């Protein structure tokens, strides 16, 4: 079973995808880490993240071992990721790796922006996870505060809006809800409620698939 989870920044996709993967004993790929690793490597090497050709070359040579770097989870890496992710050569270079991951025997869970629309349009289940920009900014601010970082809510909200605009407005594989994706709005849901709603969506899709197979 291939489960595709997409949605904007800080909607809770990662936490949800990880829990779903554990629940169904499936491997999990956080595809945002790929773009984060490219952005970070470019910054380390003094390359311009807006240079499409340079970003494409870094993407083509990306070492998957870099995905374990804890620095990638940070806010700065997220911003860089969103910038390098607009370049078609970057997206093209990452396509194969993601598709091979999704094609693992037994299936996989992948989360990102274009999983259900571009990477695995044939996924068995597609969930589009979202929440209002204000709620996402509040969660991100609280998360950073727990890590001891003093950040201003209005700044985080402005950055989230900017990131939404860039991720949805780019020409190649923009952030979109796939027509056949179930919408999961977590604005008024805590993680346990959101997880139960996701499992309901998955079980319903699974029952429908089994019904079709038995016809
Ligand atoms: O999910 P995240 O916050 O780690 O993603 C960081 C950035 O990477 C995001 O703003 C856009 C880009 N991204 C993408 O374009 N496509 C994906 N499948 C995953 C992430």
PDB file of N, CA, C and O and ligand atoms in Angstrom, residues 6-7 9-10 13 30-33 35-36 77-78 81-82 85-86 91 98 111-115 119 140 163 167 170 173, ligand 1:
ATOM      1  N   UNK A   6       0.394  14.942   1.379  1.00  0.00           N
ATOM      2  CA  UNK A   6       0.873  16.256   0.954  1.00  0.00           C
ATOM      3  C   UNK A   6       0.221  17.352   1.782  1.00  0.00           C
ATOM      4  O   UNK A   6      -0.806  17.126   2.428  1.00  0.00           O
ATOM      5  N   UNK A   7       0.817  18.539   1.690  1.00  0.00           N
ATOM      6  CA  UNK A   7       0.223  19.687   2.374  1.00  0.00           C
ATOM      7  C   UNK A   7       1.248  20.772   2.597  1.00  0.00           C
ATOM      8  O   UNK A   7       2.446  20.567   2.346  1.00  0.00           O
ATOM      9  N   UNK A   9       3.544  23.824   4.619  1.00  0.00           N
ATOM     10  CA  UNK A   9       4.510  23.787   5.724  1.00  0.00           C
ATOM     11  C   UNK A   9       3.799  23.846   7.076  1.00  0.00           C
ATOM     12  O   UNK A   9       2.816  24.578   7.233  1.00  0.00           O
ATOM     13  N   UNK A  10       4.299  23.067   8.011  1.00  0.00           N
ATOM     14  CA  UNK A  10       3.850  23.092   9.414  1.00  0.00           C
ATOM     15  C   UNK A  10       2.384  22.703   9.619  1.00  0.00           C
ATOM     16  O   UNK A  10       1.756  23.119  10.581  1.00  0.00           O
ATOM     17  N   UNK A  13       2.059  17.274   8.777  1.00  0.00           N
ATOM     18  CA  UNK A  13       2.222  16.115   7.887  1.00  0.00           C
ATOM     19  C   UNK A  13       3.255  15.131   8.392  1.00  0.00           C
ATOM     20  O   UNK A  13       3.046  13.931   8.377  1.00  0.00           O
ATOM     21  N   UNK A  30      10.423  11.221   4.312  1.00  0.00           N
ATOM     22  CA  UNK A  30      10.093  12.635   4.432  1.00  0.00           C
ATOM     23  C   UNK A  30      10.805  13.323   3.270  1.00  0.00           C
ATOM     24  O   UNK A  30      12.006  13.585   3.334  1.00  0.00           O
ATOM     25  N   UNK A  31      10.079  13.587   2.175  1.00  0.00           N
ATOM     26  CA  UNK A  31      10.756  14.080   0.963  1.00  0.00           C
ATOM     27  C   UNK A  31      11.260  15.520   1.130  1.00  0.00           C
ATOM     28  O   UNK A  31      12.148  15.946   0.403  1.00  0.00           O
ATOM     29  N   UNK A  32      10.709  16.249   2.096  1.00  0.00           N
ATOM     30  CA  UNK A  32      11.205  17.603   2.361  1.00  0.00           C
ATOM     31  C   UNK A  32      12.689  17.581   2.704  1.00  0.00           C
ATOM     32  O   UNK A  32      13.429  18.519   2.393  1.00  0.00           O
ATOM     33  N   UNK A  33      13.138  16.481   3.324  1.00  0.00           N
ATOM     34  CA  UNK A  33      14.548  16.368   3.711  1.00  0.00           C
ATOM     35  C   UNK A  33      15.472  16.412   2.491  1.00  0.00           C
ATOM     36  O   UNK A  33      16.600  16.899   2.580  1.00  0.00           O
ATOM     37  N   UNK A  35      15.048  18.154  -0.309  1.00  0.00           N
ATOM     38  CA  UNK A  35      15.211  19.560  -0.718  1.00  0.00           C
ATOM     39  C   UNK A  35      16.003  20.332   0.340  1.00  0.00           C
ATOM     40  O   UNK A  35      16.794  21.220   0.026  1.00  0.00           O
ATOM     41  N   UNK A  36      15.778  19.986   1.604  1.00  0.00           N
ATOM     42  CA  UNK A  36      16.524  20.636   2.685  1.00  0.00           C
ATOM     43  C   UNK A  36      18.017  20.333   2.570  1.00  0.00           C
ATOM     44  O   UNK A  36      18.868  21.207   2.755  1.00  0.00           O
ATOM     45  N   UNK A  77      16.954  25.749   7.070  1.00  0.00           N
ATOM     46  CA  UNK A  77      17.034  24.729   6.012  1.00  0.00           C
ATOM     47  C   UNK A  77      15.708  24.641   5.258  1.00  0.00           C
ATOM     48  O   UNK A  77      15.689  24.428   4.041  1.00  0.00           O
ATOM     49  N   UNK A  78      14.597  24.854   5.955  1.00  0.00           N
ATOM     50  CA  UNK A  78      13.274  24.827   5.319  1.00  0.00           C
ATOM     51  C   UNK A  78      13.110  25.946   4.302  1.00  0.00           C
ATOM     52  O   UNK A  78      12.578  25.749   3.210  1.00  0.00           O
ATOM     53  N   UNK A  81      15.231  25.144   1.342  1.00  0.00           N
ATOM     54  CA  UNK A  81      14.607  24.027   0.608  1.00  0.00           C
ATOM     55  C   UNK A  81      13.531  24.556  -0.330  1.00  0.00           C
ATOM     56  O   UNK A  81      13.456  24.164  -1.502  1.00  0.00           O
ATOM     57  N   UNK A  82      12.707  25.464   0.177  1.00  0.00           N
ATOM     58  CA  UNK A  82      11.616  25.994  -0.626  1.00  0.00           C
ATOM     59  C   UNK A  82      12.164  26.734  -1.852  1.00  0.00           C
ATOM     60  O   UNK A  82      11.566  26.707  -2.923  1.00  0.00           O
ATOM     61  N   UNK A  85      13.631  24.168  -4.384  1.00  0.00           N
ATOM     62  CA  UNK A  85      12.587  23.266  -4.886  1.00  0.00           C
ATOM     63  C   UNK A  85      11.857  23.809  -6.113  1.00  0.00           C
ATOM     64  O   UNK A  85      11.130  23.074  -6.773  1.00  0.00           O
ATOM     65  N   UNK A  86      12.050  25.099  -6.433  1.00  0.00           N
ATOM     66  CA  UNK A  86      11.350  25.663  -7.599  1.00  0.00           C
ATOM     67  C   UNK A  86      12.047  25.262  -8.909  1.00  0.00           C
ATOM     68  O   UNK A  86      11.458  25.387  -9.975  1.00  0.00           O
ATOM     69  N   UNK A  91      13.983  19.011  -9.239  1.00  0.00           N
ATOM     70  CA  UNK A  91      12.849  18.089  -9.111  1.00  0.00           C
ATOM     71  C   UNK A  91      13.076  16.850  -9.979  1.00  0.00           C
ATOM     72  O   UNK A  91      12.775  15.734  -9.569  1.00  0.00           O
ATOM     73  N   UNK A  98      12.664   9.001  -5.297  1.00  0.00           N
ATOM     74  CA  UNK A  98      11.372   8.963  -4.590  1.00  0.00           C
ATOM     75  C   UNK A  98      10.492   7.844  -5.140  1.00  0.00           C
ATOM     76  O   UNK A  98       9.817   7.146  -4.388  1.00  0.00           O
ATOM     77  N   UNK A 111       5.798  11.733   2.423  1.00  0.00           N
ATOM     78  CA  UNK A 111       5.123  13.018   2.593  1.00  0.00           C
ATOM     79  C   UNK A 111       5.901  14.128   1.907  1.00  0.00           C
ATOM     80  O   UNK A 111       7.118  14.022   1.714  1.00  0.00           O
ATOM     81  N   UNK A 112       5.158  15.145   1.434  1.00  0.00           N
ATOM     82  CA  UNK A 112       5.799  16.261   0.731  1.00  0.00           C
ATOM     83  C   UNK A 112       4.785  17.242   0.210  1.00  0.00           C
ATOM     84  O   UNK A 112       3.821  17.586   0.908  1.00  0.00           O
ATOM     85  N   UNK A 113       5.023  17.715  -1.019  1.00  0.00           N
ATOM     86  CA  UNK A 113       4.118  18.697  -1.632  1.00  0.00           C
ATOM     87  C   UNK A 113       3.480  18.139  -2.901  1.00  0.00           C
ATOM     88  O   UNK A 113       2.405  18.575  -3.287  1.00  0.00           O
ATOM     89  N   UNK A 114       4.201  17.219  -3.579  1.00  0.00           N
ATOM     90  CA  UNK A 114       3.759  16.757  -4.905  1.00  0.00           C
ATOM     91  C   UNK A 114       3.710  15.232  -4.985  1.00  0.00           C
ATOM     92  O   UNK A 114       3.822  14.669  -6.066  1.00  0.00           O
ATOM     93  N   UNK A 115       3.562  14.577  -3.847  1.00  0.00           N
ATOM     94  CA  UNK A 115       3.619  13.105  -3.859  1.00  0.00           C
ATOM     95  C   UNK A 115       2.414  12.531  -4.615  1.00  0.00           C
ATOM     96  O   UNK A 115       2.575  11.709  -5.517  1.00  0.00           O
ATOM     97  N   UNK A 119       4.713  12.526  -7.991  1.00  0.00           N
ATOM     98  CA  UNK A 119       5.661  11.434  -7.723  1.00  0.00           C
ATOM     99  C   UNK A 119       4.977  10.078  -7.878  1.00  0.00           C
ATOM    100  O   UNK A 119       5.450   9.228  -8.644  1.00  0.00           O
ATOM    101  N   UNK A 140       4.276  26.219  15.020  1.00  0.00           N
ATOM    102  CA  UNK A 140       5.709  26.370  14.737  1.00  0.00           C
ATOM    103  C   UNK A 140       6.379  27.243  15.805  1.00  0.00           C
ATOM    104  O   UNK A 140       7.466  26.925  16.293  1.00  0.00           O
ATOM    105  N   UNK A 163       6.110  31.104   2.253  1.00  0.00           N
ATOM    106  CA  UNK A 163       6.453  29.740   1.818  1.00  0.00           C
ATOM    107  C   UNK A 163       5.276  29.113   1.059  1.00  0.00           C
ATOM    108  O   UNK A 163       5.455  28.478   0.024  1.00  0.00           O
ATOM    109  N   UNK A 167       5.598  27.728  -2.669  1.00  0.00           N
ATOM    110  CA  UNK A 167       5.370  26.300  -2.938  1.00  0.00           C
ATOM    111  C   UNK A 167       4.168  26.073  -3.859  1.00  0.00           C
ATOM    112  O   UNK A 167       4.139  25.122  -4.638  1.00  0.00           O
ATOM    113  N   UNK A 170       4.928  27.928  -7.831  1.00  0.00           N
ATOM    114  CA  UNK A 170       5.984  27.560  -8.776  1.00  0.00           C
ATOM    115  C   UNK A 170       5.390  26.822  -9.984  1.00  0.00           C
ATOM    116  O   UNK A 170       4.311  26.215  -9.886  1.00  0.00           O
ATOM    117  N   UNK A 173       5.383  21.116 -10.581  1.00  0.00           N
ATOM    118  CA  UNK A 173       4.871  20.354  -9.437  1.00  0.00           C
ATOM    119  C   UNK A 173       4.523  21.253  -8.246  1.00  0.00           C
ATOM    120  O   UNK A 173       5.023  21.059  -7.139  1.00  0.00           O
TER     121      UNK A 173
HETATM  122  O1  LIG B   1       8.043  19.556   4.184  1.00  0.00           O
HETATM  123  P1  LIG B   1       9.218  20.490   4.459  1.00  0.00           P
HETATM  124  O2  LIG B   1       8.853  21.709   5.263  1.00  0.00           O
HETATM  125  O3  LIG B   1      10.391  19.769   5.029  1.00  0.00           O
HETATM  126  O4  LIG B   1       9.669  21.011   3.015  1.00  0.00           O
HETATM  127  C1  LIG B   1      10.622  22.018   2.844  1.00  0.00           C
HETATM  128  C2  LIG B   1      10.477  22.616   1.445  1.00  0.00           C
HETATM  129  O5  LIG B   1      10.847  21.659   0.449  1.00  0.00           O
HETATM  130  C3  LIG B   1       9.080  23.067   1.063  1.00  0.00           C
HETATM  131  O6  LIG B   1       8.797  24.395   1.452  1.00  0.00           O
HETATM  132  C4  LIG B   1       9.034  22.879  -0.433  1.00  0.00           C
HETATM  133  C5  LIG B   1      10.024  21.768  -0.692  1.00  0.00           C
HETATM  134  N1  LIG B   1       9.389  20.472  -0.961  1.00  0.00           N
HETATM  135  C6  LIG B   1       8.901  20.267  -2.248  1.00  0.00           C
HETATM  136  O7  LIG B   1       8.946  21.169  -3.074  1.00  0.00           O
HETATM  137  N2  LIG B   1       8.380  19.048  -2.578  1.00  0.00           N
HETATM  138  C7  LIG B   1       8.299  18.061  -1.683  1.00  0.00           C
HETATM  139  N3  LIG B   1       7.797  16.870  -2.063  1.00  0.00           N
HETATM  140  C8  LIG B   1       8.758  18.261  -0.358  1.00  0.00           C
HETATM  141  C9  LIG B   1       9.288  19.502  -0.026  1.00  0.00           C
END
